[in-house]
XYZ file of C-alpha atoms in Angstrom:
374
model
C 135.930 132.930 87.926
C 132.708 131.414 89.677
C 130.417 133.634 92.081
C 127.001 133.065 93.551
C 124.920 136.205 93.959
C 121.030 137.537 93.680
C 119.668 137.581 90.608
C 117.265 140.319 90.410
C 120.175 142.577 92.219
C 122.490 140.995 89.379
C 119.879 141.986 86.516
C 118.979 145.502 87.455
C 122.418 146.443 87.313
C 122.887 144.877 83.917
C 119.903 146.500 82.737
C 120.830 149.734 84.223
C 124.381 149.673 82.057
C 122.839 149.244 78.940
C 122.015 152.820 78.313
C 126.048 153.303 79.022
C 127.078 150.632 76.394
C 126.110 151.650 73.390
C 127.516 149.483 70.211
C 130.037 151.421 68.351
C 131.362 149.536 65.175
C 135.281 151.431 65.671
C 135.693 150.548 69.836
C 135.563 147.166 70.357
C 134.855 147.869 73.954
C 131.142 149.440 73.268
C 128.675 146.997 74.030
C 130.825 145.393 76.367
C 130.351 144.928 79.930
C 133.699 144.348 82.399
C 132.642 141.949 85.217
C 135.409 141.574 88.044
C 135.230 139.715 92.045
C 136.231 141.378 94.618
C 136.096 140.590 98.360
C 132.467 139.692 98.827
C 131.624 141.891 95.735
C 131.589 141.945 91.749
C 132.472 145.026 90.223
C 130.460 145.689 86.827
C 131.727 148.342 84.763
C 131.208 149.494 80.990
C 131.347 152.641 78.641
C 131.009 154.592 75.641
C 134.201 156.281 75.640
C 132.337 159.014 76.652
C 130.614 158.139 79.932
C 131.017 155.344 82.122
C 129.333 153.309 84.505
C 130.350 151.187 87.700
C 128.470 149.511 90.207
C 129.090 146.896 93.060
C 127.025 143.720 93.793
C 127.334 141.719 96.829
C 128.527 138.005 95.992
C 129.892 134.858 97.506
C 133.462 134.558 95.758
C 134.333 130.812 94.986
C 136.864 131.281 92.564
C 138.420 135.524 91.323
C 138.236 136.645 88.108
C 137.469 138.769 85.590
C 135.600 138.643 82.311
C 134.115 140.734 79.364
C 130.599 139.980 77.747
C 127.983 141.751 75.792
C 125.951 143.992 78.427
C 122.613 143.652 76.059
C 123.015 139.727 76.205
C 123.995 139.526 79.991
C 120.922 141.662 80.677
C 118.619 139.882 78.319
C 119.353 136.408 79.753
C 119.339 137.755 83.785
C 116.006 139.651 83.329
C 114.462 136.072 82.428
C 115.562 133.873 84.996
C 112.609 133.938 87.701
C 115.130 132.130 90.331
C 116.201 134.385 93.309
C 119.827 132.981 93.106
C 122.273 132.464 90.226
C 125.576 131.227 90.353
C 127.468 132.332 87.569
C 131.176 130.798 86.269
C 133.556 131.045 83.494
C 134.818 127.869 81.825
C 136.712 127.612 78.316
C 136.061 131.189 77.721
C 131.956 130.535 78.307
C 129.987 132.334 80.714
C 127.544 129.422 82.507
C 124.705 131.528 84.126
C 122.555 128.618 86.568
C 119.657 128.743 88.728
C 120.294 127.865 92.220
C 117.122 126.451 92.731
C 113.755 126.081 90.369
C 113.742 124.814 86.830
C 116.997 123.240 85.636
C 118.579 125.734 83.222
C 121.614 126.294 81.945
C 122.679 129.668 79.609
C 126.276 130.171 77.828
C 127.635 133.384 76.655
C 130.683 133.854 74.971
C 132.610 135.679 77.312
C 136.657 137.272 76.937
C 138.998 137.155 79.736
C 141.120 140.134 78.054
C 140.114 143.212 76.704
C 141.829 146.009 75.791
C 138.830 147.858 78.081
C 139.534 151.753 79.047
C 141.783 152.228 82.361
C 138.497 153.359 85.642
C 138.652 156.892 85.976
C 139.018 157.683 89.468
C 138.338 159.937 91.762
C 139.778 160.449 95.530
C 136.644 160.100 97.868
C 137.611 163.719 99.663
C 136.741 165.573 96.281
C 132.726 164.572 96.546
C 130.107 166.785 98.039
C 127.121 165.773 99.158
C 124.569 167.786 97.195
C 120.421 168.630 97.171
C 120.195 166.241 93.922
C 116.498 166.472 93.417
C 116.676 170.142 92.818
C 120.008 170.089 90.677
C 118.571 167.431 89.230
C 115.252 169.800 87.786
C 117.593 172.985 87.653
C 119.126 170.586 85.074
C 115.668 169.892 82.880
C 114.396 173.054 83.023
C 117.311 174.049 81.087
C 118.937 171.791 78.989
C 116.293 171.881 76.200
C 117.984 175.172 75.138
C 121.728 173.407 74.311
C 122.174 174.299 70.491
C 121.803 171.156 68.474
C 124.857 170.134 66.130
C 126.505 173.275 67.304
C 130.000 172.662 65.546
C 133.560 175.238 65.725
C 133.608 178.096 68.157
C 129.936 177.243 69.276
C 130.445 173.909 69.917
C 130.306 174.842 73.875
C 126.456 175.895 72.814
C 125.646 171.944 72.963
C 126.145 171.436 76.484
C 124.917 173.366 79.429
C 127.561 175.746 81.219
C 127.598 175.375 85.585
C 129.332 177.692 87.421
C 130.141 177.949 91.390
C 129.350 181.046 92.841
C 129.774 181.925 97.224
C 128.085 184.764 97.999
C 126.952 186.040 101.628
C 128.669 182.737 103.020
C 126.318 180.466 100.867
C 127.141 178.236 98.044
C 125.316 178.598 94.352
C 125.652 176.106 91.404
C 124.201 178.410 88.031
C 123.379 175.712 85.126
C 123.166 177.964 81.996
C 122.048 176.993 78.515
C 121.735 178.615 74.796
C 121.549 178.191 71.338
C 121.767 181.602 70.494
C 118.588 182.739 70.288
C 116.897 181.675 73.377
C 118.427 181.054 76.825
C 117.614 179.307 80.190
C 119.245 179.875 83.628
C 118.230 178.710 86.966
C 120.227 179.112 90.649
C 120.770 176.184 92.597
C 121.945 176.440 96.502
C 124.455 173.475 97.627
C 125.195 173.060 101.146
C 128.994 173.076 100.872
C 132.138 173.791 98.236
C 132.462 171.564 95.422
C 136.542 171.441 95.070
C 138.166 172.525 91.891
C 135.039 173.592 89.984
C 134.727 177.038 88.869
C 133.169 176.310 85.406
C 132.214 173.335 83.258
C 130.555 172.759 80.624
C 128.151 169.393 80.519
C 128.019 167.728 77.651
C 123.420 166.599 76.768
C 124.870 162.553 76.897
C 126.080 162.575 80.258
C 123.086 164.947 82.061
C 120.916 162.429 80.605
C 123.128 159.519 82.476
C 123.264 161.486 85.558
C 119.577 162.737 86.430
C 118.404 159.522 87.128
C 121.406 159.293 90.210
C 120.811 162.814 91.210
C 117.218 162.002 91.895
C 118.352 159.264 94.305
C 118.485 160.542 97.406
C 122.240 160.577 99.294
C 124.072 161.860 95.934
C 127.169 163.101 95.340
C 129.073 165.161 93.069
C 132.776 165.800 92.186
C 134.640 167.244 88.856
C 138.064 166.505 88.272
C 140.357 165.730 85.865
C 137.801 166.492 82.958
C 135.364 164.833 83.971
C 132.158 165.216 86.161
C 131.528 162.366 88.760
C 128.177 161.226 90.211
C 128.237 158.470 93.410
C 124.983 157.166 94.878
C 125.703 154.198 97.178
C 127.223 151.470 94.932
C 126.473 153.090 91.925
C 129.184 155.316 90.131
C 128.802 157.268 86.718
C 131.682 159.560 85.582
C 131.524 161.402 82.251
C 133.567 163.975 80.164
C 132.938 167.051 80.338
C 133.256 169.618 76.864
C 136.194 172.068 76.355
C 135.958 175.243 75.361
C 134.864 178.661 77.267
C 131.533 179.445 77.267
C 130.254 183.082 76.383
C 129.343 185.872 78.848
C 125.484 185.016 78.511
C 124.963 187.567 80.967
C 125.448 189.810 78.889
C 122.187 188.362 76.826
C 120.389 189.716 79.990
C 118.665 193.368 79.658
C 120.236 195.873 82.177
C 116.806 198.202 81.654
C 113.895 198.152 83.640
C 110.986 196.446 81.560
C 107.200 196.109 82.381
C 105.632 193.218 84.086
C 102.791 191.440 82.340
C 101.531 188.467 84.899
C 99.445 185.790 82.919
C 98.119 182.458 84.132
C 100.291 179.796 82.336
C 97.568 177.220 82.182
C 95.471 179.503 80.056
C 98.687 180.861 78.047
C 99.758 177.081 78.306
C 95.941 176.200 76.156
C 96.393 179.224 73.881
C 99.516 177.924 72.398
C 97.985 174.856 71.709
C 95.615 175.919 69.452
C 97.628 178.735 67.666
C 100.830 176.062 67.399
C 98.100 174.489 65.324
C 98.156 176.932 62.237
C 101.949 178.542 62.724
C 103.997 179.321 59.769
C 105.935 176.130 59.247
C 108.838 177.646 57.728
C 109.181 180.594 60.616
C 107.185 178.866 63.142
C 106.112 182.731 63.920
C 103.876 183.223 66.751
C 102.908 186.726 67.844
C 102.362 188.195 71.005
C 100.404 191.332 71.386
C 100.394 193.159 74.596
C 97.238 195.752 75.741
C 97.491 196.260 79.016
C 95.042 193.731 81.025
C 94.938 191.458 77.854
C 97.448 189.621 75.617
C 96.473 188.577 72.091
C 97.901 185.244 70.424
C 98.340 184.930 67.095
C 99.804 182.354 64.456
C 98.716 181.889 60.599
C 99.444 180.455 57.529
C 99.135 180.969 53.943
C 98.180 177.552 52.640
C 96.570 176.823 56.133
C 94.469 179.855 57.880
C 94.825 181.655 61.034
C 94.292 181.426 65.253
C 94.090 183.909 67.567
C 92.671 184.166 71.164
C 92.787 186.512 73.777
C 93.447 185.677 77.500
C 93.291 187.927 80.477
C 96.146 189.882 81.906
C 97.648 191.745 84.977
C 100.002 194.507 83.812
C 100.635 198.560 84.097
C 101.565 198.426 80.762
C 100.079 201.920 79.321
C 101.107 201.360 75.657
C 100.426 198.679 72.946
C 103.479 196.571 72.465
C 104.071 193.662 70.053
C 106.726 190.442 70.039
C 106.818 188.147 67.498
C 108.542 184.740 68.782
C 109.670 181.554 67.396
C 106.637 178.987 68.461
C 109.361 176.187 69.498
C 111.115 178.508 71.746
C 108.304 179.577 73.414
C 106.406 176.260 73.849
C 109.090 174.690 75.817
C 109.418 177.765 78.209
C 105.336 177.698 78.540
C 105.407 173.657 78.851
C 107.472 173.833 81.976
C 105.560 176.961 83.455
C 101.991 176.054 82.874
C 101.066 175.469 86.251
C 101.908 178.468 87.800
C 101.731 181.998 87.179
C 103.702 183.093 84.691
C 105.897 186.630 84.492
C 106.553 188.272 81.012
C 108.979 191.161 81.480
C 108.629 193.233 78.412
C 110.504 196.407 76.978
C 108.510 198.306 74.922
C 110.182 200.273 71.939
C 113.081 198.061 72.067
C 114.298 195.092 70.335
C 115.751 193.451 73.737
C 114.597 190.205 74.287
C 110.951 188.933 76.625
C 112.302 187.281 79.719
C 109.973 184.307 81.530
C 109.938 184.100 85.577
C 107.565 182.689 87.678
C 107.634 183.255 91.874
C 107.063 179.318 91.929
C 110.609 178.599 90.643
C 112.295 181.972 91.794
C 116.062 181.706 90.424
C 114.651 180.196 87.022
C 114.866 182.518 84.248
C 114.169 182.498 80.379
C 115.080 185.172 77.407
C 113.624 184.497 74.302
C 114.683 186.694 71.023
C 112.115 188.691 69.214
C 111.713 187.350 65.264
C 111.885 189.982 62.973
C 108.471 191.568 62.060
């Protein structure tokens, strides 16, 4: 195998499959990086047995092949080579990366010709849909910091977040849904046309983190098949596999009641929190949230430490005194992503139903948050 092509093309997209190649002591194919010629192209693909990464580069072929190396090394070596063209050739099982011009240099890297490397999962072109990625993209953050943690057994579908495909009234919604039980997120994308063959899936934390970055490329697409969710920008391809399992009804997490608004600027709430967060309960991590009407009191304290409250102003029709103690890391997140707009509490006095979080500034985002016990 021997190929000329641009190096700083070359080395982005060795950098850019590192994150997919983590090392793996029992796969002997983690850390590994698949480099292949094509017609005028080389084809670099690697994986974690879990998600996988392929992208084309365009090359002058002077001899096919294919070889394996480590993706860290490849990357390492190609990131500091200032020359704008390498040529690149395997000899005796050695990798010989040169400088086409500049400095005479001349790097070897241990390289395999066969590896028992995972088959390319593929998918037929006419299953992708062109798709607003920015906004799936941040549907996708907004939510995903509610995915239960180590959730193991019959709530192992609690670790990733749940999308659904919903037409209604001729349009086309995605609904990305996450819990961990006691809090949950859920925001309403629309897509411009039918993804085929997804109803539900479940997205497992690994591969949203692997796919934002392509979603917020303009020109993405999506497609889920097989098990797997696939994301194609240009020459770059990520698949990944999605988790098994059915995920619960969370609608039915939703109250089905009529609560009272309480509107409350989220910078100010946003400031509060950071100063009661200060003196929480570290066991509980209690905050509590007293309503009165046109004001809302904060409060956190501690035994061994003290006590914080403040009050900040209000716009509600709230006529009686209601009170909701929350857990302090639920609620910062929620606040953290709302603090620059203003911020709807929907409460439900003399009940134990859950607070839920809107704002008019994202207005199919929605979060529930579970009262602590008193």
């Amino acid at each position: 195998m021997k190929f000329n092509t641009e190096t700083k093309t070359f080395s982005a997209v060795a950098t850019a499959a590192l994150s997919y190649s983590q090392k793996a002591a029992f796969y002997i194919t983690t850390g590994m990086i698949s480099i292949e010629t094509g017609d005028n192209v080389v084809t670099l693909r690697t994986t974690n047995n879990k998600t996988n990464f392929l992208c084309t580069v365009p090359a002058d072929i002077v001899e096919p092949g294919r070889v394996f190396v480590s993706t860290e090394k490849l990357a390492g070596i190609l990131s500091n080579i200032s020359a704008e063209n390498v040529t690149v050739e395997n000899v005796n099982s050695k990798l010989y990366i040169k400088p086409l011009e500049g400095r005479k240099t001349k790097v070897s890297l241990a390289c395999r010709e066969t590896v028992d490397f995972p088959p390319e999962k593929v998918c037929a072109d006419d299953k992708y849909v062109s798709v607003p990625g920015e906004a799936i993209a941040n549907a996708l953050t907004h939510v995903m910091f509610f995915t239960a943690k180590s959730a193991v057994g019959p709530r192992a579908t609690f670790s990733g977040v749940n999308v659904e495909q919903i037409s209604k009234d001729g349009k086309v919604y995605l609904t990305f849904t996450a819990t961990d039980g006691r809090a949950l997120a859920t925001e309403t994308v629309e897509i411009g046309s039918e993804i085929p063959e997804l109803t539900k899936a479940i997205l497992p934390l690994e591969v949203i983190n692997k796919m934002l970055p392509l979603l917020r490329r303009e020109g993405s697409k999506i497609a889920f098949y097989d098990g797997s969710v696939f994301i194609e920008n240009g020459v770059l391809k990520v698949n990944g596999l999605l988790l098994s399992g059915n995920y619960p009804n969370w609608r039915r997490v939703l109250p089905q009641i009529d609560g009272v608004d309480v509107k409350v600027n989220g910078a100010e709430l946003a400031e509060t929190l950071g100063l009661t967060s200060v003196l929480v309960e570290e066991k509980s991590r209690k905050t509590a949230l007293e309503f009165f009407g046109d004001k809302i009191v904060v409060h956190s304290s501690s035994p061994e430490l003290g006590e914080a409250e403040q009050e900040i102003d209000a716009q509600s029709s709230l006529t009686q005194e209601f009170k909701a103690n929350l857990s302090e890391q639920l609620l910062n997140p929620i606040i953290t992503t709302l603090k620059n707009t203003d911020i709807n509490i929907k409460v439900f006095p003399g009940t134990v139903l859950p607070l839920l979080f809107t704002t008019e500034s994202i207005p199919n985002l929605t979060y529930c948050i579970m009262p602590m016990q008193s």
